[in-house]
Short mmCIF file of C-alpha atoms and ligand atoms in Angstrom, two decimals:
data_model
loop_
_atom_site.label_atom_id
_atom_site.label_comp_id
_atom_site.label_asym_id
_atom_site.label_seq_id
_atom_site.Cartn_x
_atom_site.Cartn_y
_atom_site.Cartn_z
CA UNK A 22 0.00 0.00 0.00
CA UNK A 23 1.18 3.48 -0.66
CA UNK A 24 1.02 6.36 2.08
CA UNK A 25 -0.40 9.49 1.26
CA UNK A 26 2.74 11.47 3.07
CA UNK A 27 5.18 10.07 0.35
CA UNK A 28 3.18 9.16 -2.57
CA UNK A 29 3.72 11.59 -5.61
CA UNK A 30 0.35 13.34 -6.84
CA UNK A 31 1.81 15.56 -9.19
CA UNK A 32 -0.34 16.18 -12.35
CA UNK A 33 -2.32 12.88 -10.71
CA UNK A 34 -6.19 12.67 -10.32
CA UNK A 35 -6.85 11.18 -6.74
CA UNK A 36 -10.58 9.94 -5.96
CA UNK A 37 -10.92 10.45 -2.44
CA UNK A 38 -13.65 8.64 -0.42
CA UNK A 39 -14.68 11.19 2.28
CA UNK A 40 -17.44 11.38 4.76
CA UNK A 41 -19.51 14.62 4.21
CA UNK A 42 -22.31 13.16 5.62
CA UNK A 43 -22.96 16.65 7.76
CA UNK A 44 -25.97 17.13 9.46
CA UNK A 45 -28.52 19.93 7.52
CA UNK A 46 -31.11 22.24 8.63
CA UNK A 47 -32.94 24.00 5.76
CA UNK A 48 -30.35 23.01 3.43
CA UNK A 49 -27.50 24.75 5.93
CA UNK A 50 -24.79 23.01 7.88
CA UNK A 51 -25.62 22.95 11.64
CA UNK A 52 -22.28 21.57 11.88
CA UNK A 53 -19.36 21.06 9.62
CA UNK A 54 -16.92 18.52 11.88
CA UNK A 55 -16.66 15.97 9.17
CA UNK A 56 -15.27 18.51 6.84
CA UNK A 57 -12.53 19.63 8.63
CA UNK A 58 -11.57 16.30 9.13
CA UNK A 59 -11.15 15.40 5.85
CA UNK A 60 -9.41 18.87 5.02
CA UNK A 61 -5.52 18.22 6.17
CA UNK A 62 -5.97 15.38 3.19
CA UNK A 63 -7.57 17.27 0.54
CA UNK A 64 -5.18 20.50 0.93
CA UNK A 65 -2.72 17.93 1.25
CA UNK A 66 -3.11 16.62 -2.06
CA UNK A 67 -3.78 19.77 -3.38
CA UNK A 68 -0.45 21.29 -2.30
CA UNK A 69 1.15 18.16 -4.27
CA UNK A 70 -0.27 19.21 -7.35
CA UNK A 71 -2.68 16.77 -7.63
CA UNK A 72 -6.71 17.19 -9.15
CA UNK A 73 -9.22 15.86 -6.33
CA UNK A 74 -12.48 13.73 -7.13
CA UNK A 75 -13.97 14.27 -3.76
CA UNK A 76 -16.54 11.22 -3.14
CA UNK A 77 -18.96 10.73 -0.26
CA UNK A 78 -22.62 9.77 1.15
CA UNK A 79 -25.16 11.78 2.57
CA UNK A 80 -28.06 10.25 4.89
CA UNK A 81 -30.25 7.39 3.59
CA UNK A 82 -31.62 7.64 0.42
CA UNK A 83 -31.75 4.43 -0.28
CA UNK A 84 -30.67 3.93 -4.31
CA UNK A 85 -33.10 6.74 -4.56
CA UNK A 86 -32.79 10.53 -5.83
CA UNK A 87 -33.45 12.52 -2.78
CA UNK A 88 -32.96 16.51 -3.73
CA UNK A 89 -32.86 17.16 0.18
CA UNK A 90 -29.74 14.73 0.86
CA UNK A 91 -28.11 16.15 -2.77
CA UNK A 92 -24.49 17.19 -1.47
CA UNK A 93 -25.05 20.20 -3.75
CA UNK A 94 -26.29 22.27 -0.81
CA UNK A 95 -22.33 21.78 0.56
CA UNK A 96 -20.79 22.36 -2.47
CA UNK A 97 -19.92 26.14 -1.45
CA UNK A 98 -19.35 25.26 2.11
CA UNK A 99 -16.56 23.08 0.84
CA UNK A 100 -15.43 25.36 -1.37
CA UNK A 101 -14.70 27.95 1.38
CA UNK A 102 -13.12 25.43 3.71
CA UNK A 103 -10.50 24.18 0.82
CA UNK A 104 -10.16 28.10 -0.58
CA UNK A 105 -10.86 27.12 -3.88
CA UNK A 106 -13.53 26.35 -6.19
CA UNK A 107 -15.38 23.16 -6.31
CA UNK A 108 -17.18 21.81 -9.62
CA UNK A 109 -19.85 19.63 -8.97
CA UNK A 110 -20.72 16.16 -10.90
CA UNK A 111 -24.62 15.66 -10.68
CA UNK A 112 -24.56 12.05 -11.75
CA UNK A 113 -21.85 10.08 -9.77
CA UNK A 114 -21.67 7.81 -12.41
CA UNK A 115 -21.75 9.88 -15.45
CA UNK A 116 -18.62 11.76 -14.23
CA UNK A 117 -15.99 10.57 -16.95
CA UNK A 118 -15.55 13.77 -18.83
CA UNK A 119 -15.77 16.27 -15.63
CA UNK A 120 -12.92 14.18 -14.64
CA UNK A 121 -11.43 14.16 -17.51
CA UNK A 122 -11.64 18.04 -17.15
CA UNK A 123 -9.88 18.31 -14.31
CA UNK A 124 -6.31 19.93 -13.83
CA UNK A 125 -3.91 19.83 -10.69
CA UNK A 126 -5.29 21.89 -8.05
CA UNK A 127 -8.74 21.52 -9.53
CA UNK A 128 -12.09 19.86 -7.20
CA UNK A 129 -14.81 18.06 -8.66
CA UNK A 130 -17.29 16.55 -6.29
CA UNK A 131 -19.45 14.14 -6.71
CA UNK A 132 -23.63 13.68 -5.83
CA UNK A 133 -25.01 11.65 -3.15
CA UNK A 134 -23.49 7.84 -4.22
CA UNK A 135 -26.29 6.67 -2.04
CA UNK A 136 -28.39 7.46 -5.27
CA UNK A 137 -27.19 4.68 -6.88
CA UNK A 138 -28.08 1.04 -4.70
CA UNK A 139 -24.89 -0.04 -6.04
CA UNK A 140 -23.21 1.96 -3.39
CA UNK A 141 -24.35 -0.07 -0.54
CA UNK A 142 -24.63 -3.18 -2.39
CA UNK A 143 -28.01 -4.26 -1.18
CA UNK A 144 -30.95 -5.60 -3.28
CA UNK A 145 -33.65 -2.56 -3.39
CA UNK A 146 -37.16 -3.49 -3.32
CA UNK A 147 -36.99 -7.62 -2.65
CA UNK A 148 -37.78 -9.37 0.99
CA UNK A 149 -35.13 -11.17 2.39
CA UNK A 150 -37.12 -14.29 2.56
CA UNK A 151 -38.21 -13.91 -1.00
CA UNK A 152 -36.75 -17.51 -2.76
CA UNK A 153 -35.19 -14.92 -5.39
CA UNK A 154 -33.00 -13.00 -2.86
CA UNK A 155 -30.47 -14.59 -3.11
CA UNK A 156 -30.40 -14.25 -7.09
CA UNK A 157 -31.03 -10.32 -6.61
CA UNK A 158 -28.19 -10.61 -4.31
CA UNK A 159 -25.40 -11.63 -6.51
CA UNK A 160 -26.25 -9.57 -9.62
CA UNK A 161 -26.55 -6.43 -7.35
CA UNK A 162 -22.77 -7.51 -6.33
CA UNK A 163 -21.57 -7.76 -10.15
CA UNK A 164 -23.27 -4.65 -10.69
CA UNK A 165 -21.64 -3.18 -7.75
CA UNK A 166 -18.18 -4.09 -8.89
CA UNK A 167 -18.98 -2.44 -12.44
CA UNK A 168 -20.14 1.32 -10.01
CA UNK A 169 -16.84 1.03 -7.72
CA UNK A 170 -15.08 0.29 -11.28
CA UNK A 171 -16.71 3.59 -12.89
CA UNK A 172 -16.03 5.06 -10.28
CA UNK A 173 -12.07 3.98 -9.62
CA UNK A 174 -11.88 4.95 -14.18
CA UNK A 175 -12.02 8.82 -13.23
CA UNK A 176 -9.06 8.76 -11.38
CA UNK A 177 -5.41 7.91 -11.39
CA UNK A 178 -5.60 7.11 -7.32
CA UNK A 179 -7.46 5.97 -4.83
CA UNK A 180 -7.46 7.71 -1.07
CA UNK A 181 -10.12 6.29 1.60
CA UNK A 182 -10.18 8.87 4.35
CA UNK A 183 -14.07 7.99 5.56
CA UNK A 184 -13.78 6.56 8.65
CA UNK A 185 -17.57 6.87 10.02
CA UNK A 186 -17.87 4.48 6.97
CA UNK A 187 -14.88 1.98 6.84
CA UNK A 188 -16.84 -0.72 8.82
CA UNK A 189 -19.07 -0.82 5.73
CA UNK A 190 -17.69 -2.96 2.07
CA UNK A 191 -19.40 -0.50 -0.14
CA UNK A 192 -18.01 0.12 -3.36
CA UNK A 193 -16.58 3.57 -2.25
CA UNK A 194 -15.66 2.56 0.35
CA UNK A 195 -13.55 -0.97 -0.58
CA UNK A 196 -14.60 -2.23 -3.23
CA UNK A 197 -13.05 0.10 -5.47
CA UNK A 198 -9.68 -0.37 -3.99
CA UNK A 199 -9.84 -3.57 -6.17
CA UNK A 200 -9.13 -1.25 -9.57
CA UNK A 201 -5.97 0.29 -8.23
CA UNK A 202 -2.34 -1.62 -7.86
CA UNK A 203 -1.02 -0.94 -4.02
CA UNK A 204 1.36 1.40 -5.05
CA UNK A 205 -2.13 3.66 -6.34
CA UNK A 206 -4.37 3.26 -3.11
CA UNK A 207 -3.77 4.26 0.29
CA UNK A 208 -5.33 5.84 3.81
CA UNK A 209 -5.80 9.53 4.07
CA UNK A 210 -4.14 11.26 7.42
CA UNK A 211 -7.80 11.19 9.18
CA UNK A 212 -8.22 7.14 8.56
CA UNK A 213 -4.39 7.04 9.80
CA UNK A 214 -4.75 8.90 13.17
CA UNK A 215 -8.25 6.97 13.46
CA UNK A 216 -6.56 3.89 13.12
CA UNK A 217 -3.68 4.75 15.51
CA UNK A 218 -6.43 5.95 18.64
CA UNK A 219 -7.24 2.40 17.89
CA UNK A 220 -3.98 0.72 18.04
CA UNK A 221 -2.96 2.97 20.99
CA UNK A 222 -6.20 1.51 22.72
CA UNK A 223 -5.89 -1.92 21.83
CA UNK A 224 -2.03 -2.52 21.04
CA UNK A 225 -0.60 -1.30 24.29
CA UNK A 226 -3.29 -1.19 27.05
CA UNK A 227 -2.77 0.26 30.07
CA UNK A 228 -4.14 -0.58 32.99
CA UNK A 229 -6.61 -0.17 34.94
CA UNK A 230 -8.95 -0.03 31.12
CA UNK A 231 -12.47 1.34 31.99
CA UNK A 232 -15.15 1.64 29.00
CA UNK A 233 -18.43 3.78 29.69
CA UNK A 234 -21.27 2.53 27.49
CA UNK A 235 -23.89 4.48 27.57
CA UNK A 236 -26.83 5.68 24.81
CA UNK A 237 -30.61 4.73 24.65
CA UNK A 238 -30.67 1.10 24.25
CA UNK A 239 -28.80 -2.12 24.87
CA UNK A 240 -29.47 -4.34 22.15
CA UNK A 241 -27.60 -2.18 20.04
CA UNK A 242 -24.28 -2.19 21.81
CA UNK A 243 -24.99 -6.07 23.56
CA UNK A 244 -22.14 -6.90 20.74
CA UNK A 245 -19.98 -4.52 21.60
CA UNK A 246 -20.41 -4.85 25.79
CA UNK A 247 -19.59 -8.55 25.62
CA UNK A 248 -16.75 -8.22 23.80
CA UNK A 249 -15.26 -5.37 25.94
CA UNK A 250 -16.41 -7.65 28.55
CA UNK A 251 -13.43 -9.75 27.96
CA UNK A 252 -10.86 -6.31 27.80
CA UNK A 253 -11.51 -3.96 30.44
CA UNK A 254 -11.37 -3.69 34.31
CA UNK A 255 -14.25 -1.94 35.04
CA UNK A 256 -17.66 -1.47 32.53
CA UNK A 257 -19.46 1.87 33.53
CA UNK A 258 -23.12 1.10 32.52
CA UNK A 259 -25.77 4.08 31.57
CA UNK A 260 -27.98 6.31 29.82
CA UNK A 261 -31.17 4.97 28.97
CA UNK A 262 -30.14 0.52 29.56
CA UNK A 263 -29.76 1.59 33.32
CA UNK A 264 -33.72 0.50 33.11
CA UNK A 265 -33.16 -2.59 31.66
CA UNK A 266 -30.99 -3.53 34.10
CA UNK A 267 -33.61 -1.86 36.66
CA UNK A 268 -36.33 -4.00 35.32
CA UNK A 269 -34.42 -7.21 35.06
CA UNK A 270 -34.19 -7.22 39.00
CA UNK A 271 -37.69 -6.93 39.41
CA UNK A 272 -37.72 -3.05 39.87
CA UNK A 273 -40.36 -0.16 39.15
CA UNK A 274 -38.96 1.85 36.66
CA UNK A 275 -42.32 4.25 35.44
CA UNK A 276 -42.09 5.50 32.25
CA UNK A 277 -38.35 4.65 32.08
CA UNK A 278 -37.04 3.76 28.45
CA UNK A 279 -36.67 0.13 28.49
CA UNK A 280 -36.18 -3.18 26.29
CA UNK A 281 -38.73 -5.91 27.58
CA UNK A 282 -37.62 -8.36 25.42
CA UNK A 283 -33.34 -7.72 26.85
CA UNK A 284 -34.08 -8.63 30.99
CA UNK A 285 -31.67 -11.81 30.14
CA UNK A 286 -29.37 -10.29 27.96
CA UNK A 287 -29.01 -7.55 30.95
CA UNK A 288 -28.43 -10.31 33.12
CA UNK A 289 -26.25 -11.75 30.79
CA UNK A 290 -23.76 -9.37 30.84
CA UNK A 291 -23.90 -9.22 34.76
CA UNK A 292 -22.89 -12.96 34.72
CA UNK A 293 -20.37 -12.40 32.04
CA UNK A 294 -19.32 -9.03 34.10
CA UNK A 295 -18.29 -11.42 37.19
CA UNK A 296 -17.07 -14.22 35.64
CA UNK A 297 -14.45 -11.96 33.72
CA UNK A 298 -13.64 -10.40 37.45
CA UNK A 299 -14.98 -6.97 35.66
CA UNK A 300 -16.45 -4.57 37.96
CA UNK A 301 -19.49 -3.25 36.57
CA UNK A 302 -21.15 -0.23 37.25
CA UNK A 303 -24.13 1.07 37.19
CA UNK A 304 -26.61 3.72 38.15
CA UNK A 305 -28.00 3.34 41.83
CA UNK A 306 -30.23 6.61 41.64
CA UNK A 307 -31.60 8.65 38.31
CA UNK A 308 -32.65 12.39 37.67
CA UNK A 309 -36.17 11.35 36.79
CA UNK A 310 -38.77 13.92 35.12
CA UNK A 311 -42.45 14.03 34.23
CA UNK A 312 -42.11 14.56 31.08
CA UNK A 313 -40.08 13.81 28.03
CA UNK A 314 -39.47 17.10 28.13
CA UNK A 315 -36.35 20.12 29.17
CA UNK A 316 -38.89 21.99 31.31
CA UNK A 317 -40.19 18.71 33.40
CA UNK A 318 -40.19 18.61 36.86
CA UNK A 319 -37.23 16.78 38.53
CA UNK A 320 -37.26 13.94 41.12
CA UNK A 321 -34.04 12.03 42.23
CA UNK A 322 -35.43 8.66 42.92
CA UNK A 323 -33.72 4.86 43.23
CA UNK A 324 -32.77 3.69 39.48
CA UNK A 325 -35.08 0.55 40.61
CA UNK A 326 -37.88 2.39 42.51
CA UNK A 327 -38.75 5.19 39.81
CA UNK A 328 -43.00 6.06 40.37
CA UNK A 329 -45.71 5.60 37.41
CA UNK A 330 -45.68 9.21 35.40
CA UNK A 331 -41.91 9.39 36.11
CA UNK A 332 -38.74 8.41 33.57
CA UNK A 333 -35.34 8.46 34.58
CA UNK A 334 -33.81 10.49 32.52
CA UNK A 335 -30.11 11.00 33.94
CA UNK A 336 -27.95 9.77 36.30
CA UNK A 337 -28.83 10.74 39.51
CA UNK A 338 -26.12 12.29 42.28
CA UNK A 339 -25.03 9.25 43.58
CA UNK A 340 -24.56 7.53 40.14
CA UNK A 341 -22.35 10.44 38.94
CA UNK A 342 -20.41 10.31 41.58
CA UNK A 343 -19.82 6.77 41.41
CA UNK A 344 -19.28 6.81 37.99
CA UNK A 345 -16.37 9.77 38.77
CA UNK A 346 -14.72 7.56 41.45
CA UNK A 347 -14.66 4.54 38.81
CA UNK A 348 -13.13 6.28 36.30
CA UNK A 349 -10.23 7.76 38.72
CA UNK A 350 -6.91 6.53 38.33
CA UNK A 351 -7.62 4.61 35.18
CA UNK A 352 -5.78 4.73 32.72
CA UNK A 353 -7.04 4.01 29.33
CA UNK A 354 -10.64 5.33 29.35
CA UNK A 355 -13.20 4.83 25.72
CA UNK A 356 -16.55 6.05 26.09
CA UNK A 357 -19.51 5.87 23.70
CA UNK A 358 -22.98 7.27 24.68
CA UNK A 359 -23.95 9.73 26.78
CA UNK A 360 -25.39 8.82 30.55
CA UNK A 361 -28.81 10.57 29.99
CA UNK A 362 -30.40 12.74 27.58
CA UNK A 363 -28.00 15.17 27.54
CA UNK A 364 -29.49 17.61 24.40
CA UNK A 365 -31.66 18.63 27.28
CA UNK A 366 -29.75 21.52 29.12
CA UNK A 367 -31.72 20.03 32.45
CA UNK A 368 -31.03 16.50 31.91
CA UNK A 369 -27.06 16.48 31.12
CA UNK A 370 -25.36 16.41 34.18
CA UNK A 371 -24.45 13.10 34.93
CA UNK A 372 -22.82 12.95 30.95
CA UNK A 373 -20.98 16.42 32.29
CA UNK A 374 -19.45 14.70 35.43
CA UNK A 375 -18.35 11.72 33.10
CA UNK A 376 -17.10 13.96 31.01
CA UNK A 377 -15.23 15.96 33.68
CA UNK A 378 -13.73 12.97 35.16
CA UNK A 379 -12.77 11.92 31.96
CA UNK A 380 -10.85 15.24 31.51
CA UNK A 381 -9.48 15.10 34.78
CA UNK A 382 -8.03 11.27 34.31
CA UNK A 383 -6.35 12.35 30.93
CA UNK A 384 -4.60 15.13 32.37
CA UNK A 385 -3.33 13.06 35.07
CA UNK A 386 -1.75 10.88 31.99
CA UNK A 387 -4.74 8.74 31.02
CA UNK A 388 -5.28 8.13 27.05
CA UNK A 389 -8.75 8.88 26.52
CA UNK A 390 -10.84 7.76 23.53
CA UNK A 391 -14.78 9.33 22.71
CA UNK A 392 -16.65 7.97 20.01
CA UNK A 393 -19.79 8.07 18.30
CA UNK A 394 -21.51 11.32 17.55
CA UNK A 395 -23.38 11.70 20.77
CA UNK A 396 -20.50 11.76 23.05
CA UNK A 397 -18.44 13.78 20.80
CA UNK A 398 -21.30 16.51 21.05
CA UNK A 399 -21.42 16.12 25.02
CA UNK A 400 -17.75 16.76 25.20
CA UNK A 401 -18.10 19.40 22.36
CA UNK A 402 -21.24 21.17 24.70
CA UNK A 403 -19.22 20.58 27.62
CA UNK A 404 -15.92 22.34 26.70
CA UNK A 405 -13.88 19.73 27.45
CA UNK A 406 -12.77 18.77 23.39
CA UNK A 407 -9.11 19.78 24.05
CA UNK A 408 -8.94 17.66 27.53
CA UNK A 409 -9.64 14.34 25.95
CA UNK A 410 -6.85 12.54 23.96
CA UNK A 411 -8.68 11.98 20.70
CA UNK A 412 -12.38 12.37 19.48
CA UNK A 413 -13.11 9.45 16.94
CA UNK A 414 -14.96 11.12 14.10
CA UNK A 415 -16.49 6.89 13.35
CA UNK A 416 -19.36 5.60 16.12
CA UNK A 417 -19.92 2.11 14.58
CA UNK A 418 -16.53 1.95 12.69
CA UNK A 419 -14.86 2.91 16.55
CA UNK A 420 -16.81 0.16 18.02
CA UNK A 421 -16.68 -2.84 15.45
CA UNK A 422 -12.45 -1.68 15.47
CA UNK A 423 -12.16 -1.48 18.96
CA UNK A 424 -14.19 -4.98 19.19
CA UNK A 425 -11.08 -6.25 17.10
CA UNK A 426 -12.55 -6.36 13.66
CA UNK A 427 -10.75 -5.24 10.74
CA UNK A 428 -12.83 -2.51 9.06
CA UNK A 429 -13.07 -3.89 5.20
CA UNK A 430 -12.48 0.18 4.56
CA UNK A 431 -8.71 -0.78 6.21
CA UNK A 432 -8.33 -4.44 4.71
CA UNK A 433 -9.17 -2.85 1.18
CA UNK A 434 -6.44 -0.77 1.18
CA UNK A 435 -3.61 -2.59 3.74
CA UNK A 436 -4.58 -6.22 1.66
P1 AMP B 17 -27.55 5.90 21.15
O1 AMP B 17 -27.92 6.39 19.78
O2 AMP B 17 -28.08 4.55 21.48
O3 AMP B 17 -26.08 6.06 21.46
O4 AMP B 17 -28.33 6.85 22.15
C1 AMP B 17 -28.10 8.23 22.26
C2 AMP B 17 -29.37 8.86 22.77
O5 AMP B 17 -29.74 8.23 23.98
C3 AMP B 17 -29.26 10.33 23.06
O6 AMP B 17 -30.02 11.04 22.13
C4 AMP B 17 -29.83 10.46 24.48
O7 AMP B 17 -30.75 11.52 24.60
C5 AMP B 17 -30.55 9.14 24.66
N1 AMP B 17 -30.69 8.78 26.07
C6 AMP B 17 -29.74 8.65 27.00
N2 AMP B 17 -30.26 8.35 28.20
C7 AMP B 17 -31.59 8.28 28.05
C8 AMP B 17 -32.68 8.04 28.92
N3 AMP B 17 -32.48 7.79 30.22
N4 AMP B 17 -33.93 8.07 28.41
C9 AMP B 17 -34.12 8.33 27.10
N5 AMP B 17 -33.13 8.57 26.22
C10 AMP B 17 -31.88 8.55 26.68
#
């Protein structure tokens, strides 16, 4: 594989697989992180004389044209961040003679890839359990290879700096890498620091390793929890699966989010907790309102004694300090998923003491990792960004790495 710090782009076209996937209101950016991530790699190339096919997704659209998830509306944002102008390519796949076009130092981006179903790969419009999925399944792969080869004939290059995306084997994303020769593909600098936080996590761990899960539900992170289960010291448990657990145990937990159908996985990972000799923790006492609301009115009750008309909706004074104490003295510290719901000024303080002890374990020589967009935006409306020792820009990519699987983003390029 080539690396992007040595490799010669002069007079060279590089297609570069980036994740503008920024969140829009009213066809503005409400906030533009992704793009300055990907920026040290696109002025980079830039500076080396080379022409940029910028690539990426935006939202869901499902092989569909979706004019309010067109990445037209960020064409001029990008264009101010890079200080130059950027041409835009309406049809992803029709692109050949806008690349063509191109000369060093010039930007063409590309629409929505999403547009196209061959991006993800996935038969459109045919039930799994339909006898001809499986068909639909393997000529939506050829035709997949023929996109990610379309797309790999506009350029002379191939640069995957999308982290939030490398867990996924779309054709941007790895598939492509197929139509370039090793010397011709490569990481950008964000997938390379991403990759690093990783292997500083999970190359040279040291002790004691605390992870704080936390986030609405548990069934989406079960896969995750068990498999830190079998890395870390101690497990800080929170946010909204604190009821789970609650319930579980047999205890009154009001209008408290909660999966039914998860009591034995919750119990599960207690087992698993203290066979592994991991201490887990979790929330003895919530912040509990009356409504869903900012404005509700605010009990501090038991996590497992919360009254009908009441949801716990933080974690409550004991729990935060707890969860402080735990995360003392430790000294390699990931944390995905805030401890209540913390977009509600009223409701965030038990995700600001993690946060805070967070802060205050790094500077005492901790290496801290935060993933996944929710805590990133705690420790963004916290102030405490420059505290921590690196903010992962993936959520799922961070997790399924950190869980020890190679990202087929990474394996496309590294073989
Ligand atoms: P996730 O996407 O699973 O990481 O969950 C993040 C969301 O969980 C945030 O939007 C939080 O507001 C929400 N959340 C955290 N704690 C709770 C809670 N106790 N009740 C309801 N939602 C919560």
């Amino acid at each position: 594989m080539a690396n992007i710090s040595t490799y010669d782009f002069a007079g060279k076209k590089a297609i570069v697989r980036v994740d503008f996937n920024v969140p829009l209101q009213d066809g503005k950016i409400t906030d533009d992180t992704r793009i300055k991530g990907a920026l040290p790699t696109l002025k980079l190339i830039l500076e080396k004389g080379g022409a940029l096919i910028i690539m990426s997704h935006m939202g869901k659209p499902k092989g569909k044209v979706k004019p309010e998830l067109s990445l037209s509306q960020i064409v001029d944002a990008v264009s101010a961040a890079l200080g130059t102008p950027v041409k835009f390519a309406p049809d992803c796949a029709n692109a050949s003679e806008a690349a063509a076009a191109l000369k060093p130092g010039e930007v063409l981006m590309l629409e929505n890839l999403r547009y196209y179903p061959e991006e993800e790969g996935k038969p459109v419009g045919i039930d799994k359990e339909d006898p001809a999925y499986e068909e639909a399944k393997k000529a939506m792969k050829a035709s997949q290879k023929e996109f990610a080869k379309k797309l790999a004939s506009y350029a002379d290059c191939y640069v995957m700096d999308a982290f939030g995306t490398a867990h996924r084997k779309h054709a941007s994303t790895a598939v492509i890498a197929d139509y370039f020769g090793a010397d011709d593909k490569m990481l950008g600098l964000l997938m390379e620091k991403e990759v690093a936080a990783v292997d500083a996590v999970l190359g040279n761990i040291k002790r004691p390793f605390i992870a704080i899960m936390g986030g609405s539900k548990v069934s989406s992170k079960i896969g995750i929890i068990e498999n830190l289960l079998g890395k870390v010291d101690k497990l800080i448990l929170c946010g909204g699966m604190t009821y789970t657990f609650a319930k579980a145990h047999g205890g009154n937990i009001g209008q408290s989010i909660c999966e039914p159908d998860k009591l034995d996985v919750a119990l599960g990972v207690e087992e698993l907790a203290k066979k592994n000799g991991v201490e887990l923790v979790l929330a003895p006492d919530a912040i509990c309102g009356d409504a869903f609301s900012n404005d509700a009115n605010q009990k501090i009750c038991p996590a497992n004694d919360i009254p009908e008309g009441w949801e716990g909706m933080d974690a409550g004074p004991e729990a935060q300090k707890n969860f402080a104490a735990a995360i003392k003295g430790c000294k390699t510290i990931l944390w995905n998923g805030p401890a209540g719901v913390f977009e509600f000024d009223n409701f965030c303080a038990g995700s600001r003491a993690i946060g805070e002890a967070i802060a205050e374990a790094t500077a005492e020589g901790a290496f801290s990792l935060i993933g996944g967009g929710d805590s990133v935006a705690c420790v963004n409306k916290f102030g405490l960004a420059d505290k921590v020792s690196y903010i992962s820009t993936g959520g799922g990519a961070l997790l399924e790495a950190i869980e020890g699987k190679v990202l087929p983003g990474v394996a496309a390029i590294r073989g």
